[in-house]
Amino acid sequence: MTQTLALKDRDLFWPPADELTEATERIRARLGDWPPTHAPWRICLTAPDEPNGGDLIVLADAQQHGEQVARWLVRGAGVIEAAENKATLHLGGEKYRLEGHLAEDWIAALAAFLDCGFDPHDALVLALAWRDGDETRADDAFPADLARFPRLAGLPAAPAQAFARCPERLGLYPVLPSAEWVERVVGFGVKTVQLRRKSAQPADELKREIARCVAAGRAHDAQVFINDHWRAALEAGAYGVHLGQEDVHTADLSALAAAGVRLGLSTHGFYEILKALHFRPSYIALGAVFPTTTKVMPTAPQGLKRLARYVRLLDGVVPLVAIGGIDLQVLPDVLATGVGCAAVVRAVTEAADPAAAVSALQQGFTQ
């Protein structure tokens, strides 16, 4: 665990604040070892003369500084509006609205989580999960009580009923490019698969593909999820759909929940985890754990340390799926975090012998 830190010689706050820096060091020393951050953010308690892309400017009321805030945002700076147990981050054209507890040392906690390498919206979530004195209560004071975490404001209403549950530990979860692959892999005995079509195709052809996948799942007593194409999946009676964060704003989640369709949601950090939990999905995917070439990722790889933190926070709350760059070599390390499911792509589709690859991967879940 980190014992000494070199924060006092860094430009953490504007104006410089020795007491905040000392509090940040105390908190940071109890958060564990993390790779050094590549984005040295500076928290500004008053606006600097020349804000830049590394500044996070804290205000009580952003509306009172309307034109200035607009200029700061154009220059790449972020603005945190914090008052009355609410905090809103304006950054990169996005607005992250949080409601929860603001501890007296929340700014020091924010600086500590930024130093751990968390992006500002995730660091702000963790800062609102912080409580004064947490660093004195345990060697590892990293927030792990979901009840302490803030609520996200401004989200679309969740369906009246929660999504149907799926098994707590889904095991091996191949993500496959075609109905032919789905039929092949469920034939190997895999019980959870996903169809992810990356290329555009005519609607009728897509419907036929999905219908084949649904039929294969029923024939082999397997759970087939359909990525993105929720309308066609609903029409075909699919077991489940998997959606990205942006899809919750456009998909008819109420219709899916009412039909008993299971819902999996992608996440890439603490803020998106809270957003996913709001919709009460059947499972949450955590990724990308490792670098992946199968799709363009919006964030850097999460790594095993973050995955372990997500599992600790969410274990027993919702089934979890680790995804991104997972193969037979790293599978034991992934499962050691406690996650009950690992999604794989190339480990199956690019294997010289897919049946043997599936068998070896499945054995990894029994060891």
PDB file of N, CA, C and O in Angstrom, residues 266-304:
ATOM      1  N   SER A 266     -24.014  -2.266 -20.829  1.00  0.00           N
ATOM      2  CA  SER A 266     -22.570  -2.030 -20.783  1.00  0.00           C
ATOM      3  C   SER A 266     -22.247  -0.889 -19.828  1.00  0.00           C
ATOM      4  O   SER A 266     -23.006   0.081 -19.719  1.00  0.00           O
ATOM      5  N   THR A 267     -21.122  -0.995 -19.133  1.00  0.00           N
ATOM      6  CA  THR A 267     -20.628   0.098 -18.293  1.00  0.00           C
ATOM      7  C   THR A 267     -19.120   0.191 -18.428  1.00  0.00           C
ATOM      8  O   THR A 267     -18.451  -0.790 -18.762  1.00  0.00           O
ATOM      9  N   HIS A 268     -18.592   1.395 -18.140  1.00  0.00           N
ATOM     10  CA  HIS A 268     -17.156   1.634 -18.259  1.00  0.00           C
ATOM     11  C   HIS A 268     -16.646   2.462 -17.086  1.00  0.00           C
ATOM     12  O   HIS A 268     -15.744   3.271 -17.236  1.00  0.00           O
ATOM     13  N   GLY A 269     -17.249   2.272 -15.909  1.00  0.00           N
ATOM     14  CA  GLY A 269     -16.801   3.021 -14.751  1.00  0.00           C
ATOM     15  C   GLY A 269     -17.936   3.222 -13.762  1.00  0.00           C
ATOM     16  O   GLY A 269     -19.071   2.797 -13.972  1.00  0.00           O
ATOM     17  N   PHE A 270     -17.622   3.896 -12.644  1.00  0.00           N
ATOM     18  CA  PHE A 270     -18.578   4.021 -11.549  1.00  0.00           C
ATOM     19  C   PHE A 270     -19.822   4.822 -11.946  1.00  0.00           C
ATOM     20  O   PHE A 270     -20.935   4.459 -11.566  1.00  0.00           O
ATOM     21  N   TYR A 271     -19.644   5.910 -12.674  1.00  0.00           N
ATOM     22  CA  TYR A 271     -20.807   6.712 -13.066  1.00  0.00           C
ATOM     23  C   TYR A 271     -21.762   5.884 -13.919  1.00  0.00           C
ATOM     24  O   TYR A 271     -22.975   5.874 -13.686  1.00  0.00           O
ATOM     25  N   GLU A 272     -21.232   5.176 -14.894  1.00  0.00           N
ATOM     26  CA  GLU A 272     -22.092   4.377 -15.769  1.00  0.00           C
ATOM     27  C   GLU A 272     -22.692   3.186 -15.033  1.00  0.00           C
ATOM     28  O   GLU A 272     -23.791   2.731 -15.381  1.00  0.00           O
ATOM     29  N   ILE A 273     -22.010   2.673 -14.029  1.00  0.00           N
ATOM     30  CA  ILE A 273     -22.589   1.610 -13.200  1.00  0.00           C
ATOM     31  C   ILE A 273     -23.834   2.136 -12.487  1.00  0.00           C
ATOM     32  O   ILE A 273     -24.886   1.478 -12.460  1.00  0.00           O
ATOM     33  N   LEU A 274     -23.746   3.324 -11.899  1.00  0.00           N
ATOM     34  CA  LEU A 274     -24.906   3.900 -11.225  1.00  0.00           C
ATOM     35  C   LEU A 274     -26.032   4.167 -12.213  1.00  0.00           C
ATOM     36  O   LEU A 274     -27.212   3.963 -11.895  1.00  0.00           O
ATOM     37  N   LYS A 275     -25.687   4.608 -13.404  1.00  0.00           N
ATOM     38  CA  LYS A 275     -26.702   4.832 -14.430  1.00  0.00           C
ATOM     39  C   LYS A 275     -27.384   3.516 -14.795  1.00  0.00           C
ATOM     40  O   LYS A 275     -28.612   3.449 -14.923  1.00  0.00           O
ATOM     41  N   ALA A 276     -26.607   2.462 -14.960  1.00  0.00           N
ATOM     42  CA  ALA A 276     -27.180   1.156 -15.290  1.00  0.00           C
ATOM     43  C   ALA A 276     -28.083   0.647 -14.168  1.00  0.00           C
ATOM     44  O   ALA A 276     -29.181   0.131 -14.419  1.00  0.00           O
ATOM     45  N   LEU A 277     -27.641   0.790 -12.930  1.00  0.00           N
ATOM     46  CA  LEU A 277     -28.433   0.310 -11.799  1.00  0.00           C
ATOM     47  C   LEU A 277     -29.793   1.001 -11.726  1.00  0.00           C
ATOM     48  O   LEU A 277     -30.779   0.402 -11.275  1.00  0.00           O
ATOM     49  N   HIS A 278     -29.848   2.232 -12.161  1.00  0.00           N
ATOM     50  CA  HIS A 278     -31.116   2.971 -12.154  1.00  0.00           C
ATOM     51  C   HIS A 278     -32.205   2.228 -12.925  1.00  0.00           C
ATOM     52  O   HIS A 278     -33.384   2.286 -12.554  1.00  0.00           O
ATOM     53  N   PHE A 279     -31.814   1.519 -13.982  1.00  0.00           N
ATOM     54  CA  PHE A 279     -32.788   0.841 -14.836  1.00  0.00           C
ATOM     55  C   PHE A 279     -33.056  -0.603 -14.404  1.00  0.00           C
ATOM     56  O   PHE A 279     -33.817  -1.303 -15.055  1.00  0.00           O
ATOM     57  N   ARG A 280     -32.432  -1.054 -13.333  1.00  0.00           N
ATOM     58  CA  ARG A 280     -32.650  -2.382 -12.743  1.00  0.00           C
ATOM     59  C   ARG A 280     -32.534  -3.494 -13.800  1.00  0.00           C
ATOM     60  O   ARG A 280     -33.474  -4.245 -14.044  1.00  0.00           O
ATOM     61  N   PRO A 281     -31.356  -3.594 -14.434  1.00  0.00           N
ATOM     62  CA  PRO A 281     -31.174  -4.581 -15.508  1.00  0.00           C
ATOM     63  C   PRO A 281     -30.989  -5.987 -14.969  1.00  0.00           C
ATOM     64  O   PRO A 281     -30.869  -6.210 -13.758  1.00  0.00           O
ATOM     65  N   SER A 282     -30.940  -6.936 -15.892  1.00  0.00           N
ATOM     66  CA  SER A 282     -30.734  -8.336 -15.525  1.00  0.00           C
ATOM     67  C   SER A 282     -29.273  -8.616 -15.218  1.00  0.00           C
ATOM     68  O   SER A 282     -28.960  -9.488 -14.405  1.00  0.00           O
ATOM     69  N   TYR A 283     -28.369  -7.924 -15.891  1.00  0.00           N
ATOM     70  CA  TYR A 283     -26.944  -8.004 -15.573  1.00  0.00           C
ATOM     71  C   TYR A 283     -26.270  -6.725 -16.017  1.00  0.00           C
ATOM     72  O   TYR A 283     -26.818  -5.945 -16.812  1.00  0.00           O
ATOM     73  N   ILE A 284     -25.074  -6.506 -15.503  1.00  0.00           N
ATOM     74  CA  ILE A 284     -24.251  -5.365 -15.883  1.00  0.00           C
ATOM     75  C   ILE A 284     -22.922  -5.894 -16.405  1.00  0.00           C
ATOM     76  O   ILE A 284     -22.295  -6.743 -15.768  1.00  0.00           O
ATOM     77  N   ALA A 285     -22.515  -5.397 -17.563  1.00  0.00           N
ATOM     78  CA  ALA A 285     -21.219  -5.751 -18.137  1.00  0.00           C
ATOM     79  C   ALA A 285     -20.184  -4.709 -17.731  1.00  0.00           C
ATOM     80  O   ALA A 285     -20.446  -3.503 -17.788  1.00  0.00           O
ATOM     81  N   LEU A 286     -19.011  -5.161 -17.319  1.00  0.00           N
ATOM     82  CA  LEU A 286     -17.931  -4.310 -16.827  1.00  0.00           C
ATOM     83  C   LEU A 286     -16.758  -4.403 -17.787  1.00  0.00           C
ATOM     84  O   LEU A 286     -16.171  -5.468 -17.948  1.00  0.00           O
ATOM     85  N   GLY A 287     -16.418  -3.310 -18.429  1.00  0.00           N
ATOM     86  CA  GLY A 287     -15.321  -3.407 -19.383  1.00  0.00           C
ATOM     87  C   GLY A 287     -14.862  -2.040 -19.872  1.00  0.00           C
ATOM     88  O   GLY A 287     -15.324  -1.016 -19.386  1.00  0.00           O
ATOM     89  N   ALA A 288     -13.989  -2.077 -20.856  1.00  0.00           N
ATOM     90  CA  ALA A 288     -13.252  -3.272 -21.261  1.00  0.00           C
ATOM     91  C   ALA A 288     -12.125  -3.530 -20.254  1.00  0.00           C
ATOM     92  O   ALA A 288     -11.391  -2.618 -19.896  1.00  0.00           O
ATOM     93  N   VAL A 289     -12.027  -4.790 -19.807  1.00  0.00           N
ATOM     94  CA  VAL A 289     -11.026  -5.112 -18.805  1.00  0.00           C
ATOM     95  C   VAL A 289      -9.624  -4.956 -19.384  1.00  0.00           C
ATOM     96  O   VAL A 289      -8.738  -4.365 -18.765  1.00  0.00           O
ATOM     97  N   PHE A 290      -9.417  -5.489 -20.594  1.00  0.00           N
ATOM     98  CA  PHE A 290      -8.126  -5.412 -21.279  1.00  0.00           C
ATOM     99  C   PHE A 290      -8.328  -4.761 -22.647  1.00  0.00           C
ATOM    100  O   PHE A 290      -9.464  -4.649 -23.124  1.00  0.00           O
ATOM    101  N   PRO A 291      -7.253  -4.348 -23.302  1.00  0.00           N
ATOM    102  CA  PRO A 291      -7.392  -3.799 -24.647  1.00  0.00           C
ATOM    103  C   PRO A 291      -8.084  -4.801 -25.573  1.00  0.00           C
ATOM    104  O   PRO A 291      -7.873  -6.008 -25.469  1.00  0.00           O
ATOM    105  N   THR A 292      -8.925  -4.286 -26.453  1.00  0.00           N
ATOM    106  CA  THR A 292      -9.655  -5.145 -27.371  1.00  0.00           C
ATOM    107  C   THR A 292      -9.676  -4.516 -28.746  1.00  0.00           C
ATOM    108  O   THR A 292      -9.678  -3.283 -28.873  1.00  0.00           O
ATOM    109  N   THR A 293      -9.688  -5.351 -29.767  1.00  0.00           N
ATOM    110  CA  THR A 293      -9.738  -4.864 -31.148  1.00  0.00           C
ATOM    111  C   THR A 293     -11.094  -5.127 -31.790  1.00  0.00           C
ATOM    112  O   THR A 293     -11.290  -4.806 -32.952  1.00  0.00           O
ATOM    113  N   THR A 294     -12.028  -5.695 -31.039  1.00  0.00           N
ATOM    114  CA  THR A 294     -13.304  -6.077 -31.640  1.00  0.00           C
ATOM    115  C   THR A 294     -14.253  -4.900 -31.788  1.00  0.00           C
ATOM    116  O   THR A 294     -15.226  -4.986 -32.523  1.00  0.00           O
ATOM    117  N   LYS A 295     -14.012  -3.808 -31.047  1.00  0.00           N
ATOM    118  CA  LYS A 295     -14.842  -2.615 -31.191  1.00  0.00           C
ATOM    119  C   LYS A 295     -14.069  -1.422 -30.650  1.00  0.00           C
ATOM    120  O   LYS A 295     -13.124  -1.572 -29.864  1.00  0.00           O
ATOM    121  N   VAL A 296     -14.481  -0.219 -31.064  1.00  0.00           N
ATOM    122  CA  VAL A 296     -13.859   0.999 -30.567  1.00  0.00           C
ATOM    123  C   VAL A 296     -14.423   1.302 -29.187  1.00  0.00           C
ATOM    124  O   VAL A 296     -15.633   1.415 -29.001  1.00  0.00           O
ATOM    125  N   MET A 297     -13.534   1.419 -28.194  1.00  0.00           N
ATOM    126  CA  MET A 297     -13.967   1.617 -26.823  1.00  0.00           C
ATOM    127  C   MET A 297     -13.932   3.099 -26.455  1.00  0.00           C
ATOM    128  O   MET A 297     -13.016   3.829 -26.856  1.00  0.00           O
ATOM    129  N   PRO A 298     -14.923   3.568 -25.685  1.00  0.00           N
ATOM    130  CA  PRO A 298     -14.960   4.981 -25.301  1.00  0.00           C
ATOM    131  C   PRO A 298     -13.996   5.337 -24.183  1.00  0.00           C
ATOM    132  O   PRO A 298     -13.775   6.506 -23.897  1.00  0.00           O
ATOM    133  N   THR A 299     -13.434   4.333 -23.524  1.00  0.00           N
ATOM    134  CA  THR A 299     -12.545   4.569 -22.388  1.00  0.00           C
ATOM    135  C   THR A 299     -11.326   3.667 -22.488  1.00  0.00           C
ATOM    136  O   THR A 299     -11.321   2.688 -23.231  1.00  0.00           O
ATOM    137  N   ALA A 300     -10.310   4.017 -21.695  1.00  0.00           N
ATOM    138  CA  ALA A 300      -9.127   3.166 -21.626  1.00  0.00           C
ATOM    139  C   ALA A 300      -9.489   1.858 -20.918  1.00  0.00           C
ATOM    140  O   ALA A 300     -10.490   1.778 -20.210  1.00  0.00           O
ATOM    141  N   PRO A 301      -8.693   0.792 -21.122  1.00  0.00           N
ATOM    142  CA  PRO A 301      -8.969  -0.473 -20.425  1.00  0.00           C
ATOM    143  C   PRO A 301      -9.076  -0.269 -18.916  1.00  0.00           C
ATOM    144  O   PRO A 301      -8.311   0.483 -18.316  1.00  0.00           O
ATOM    145  N   GLN A 302     -10.017  -0.973 -18.294  1.00  0.00           N
ATOM    146  CA  GLN A 302     -10.264  -0.819 -16.869  1.00  0.00           C
ATOM    147  C   GLN A 302      -9.191  -1.503 -16.022  1.00  0.00           C
ATOM    148  O   GLN A 302      -8.788  -0.981 -14.985  1.00  0.00           O
ATOM    149  N   GLY A 303      -8.756  -2.685 -16.454  1.00  0.00           N
ATOM    150  CA  GLY A 303      -7.769  -3.421 -15.679  1.00  0.00           C
ATOM    151  C   GLY A 303      -8.392  -4.227 -14.562  1.00  0.00           C
ATOM    152  O   GLY A 303      -9.561  -4.046 -14.197  1.00  0.00           O
ATOM    153  N   LEU A 304      -7.614  -5.124 -13.999  1.00  0.00           N
ATOM    154  CA  LEU A 304      -8.116  -6.038 -12.976  1.00  0.00           C
ATOM    155  C   LEU A 304      -8.383  -5.340 -11.639  1.00  0.00           C
ATOM    156  O   LEU A 304      -9.303  -5.725 -10.922  1.00  0.00           O
TER     157      LEU A 304
END
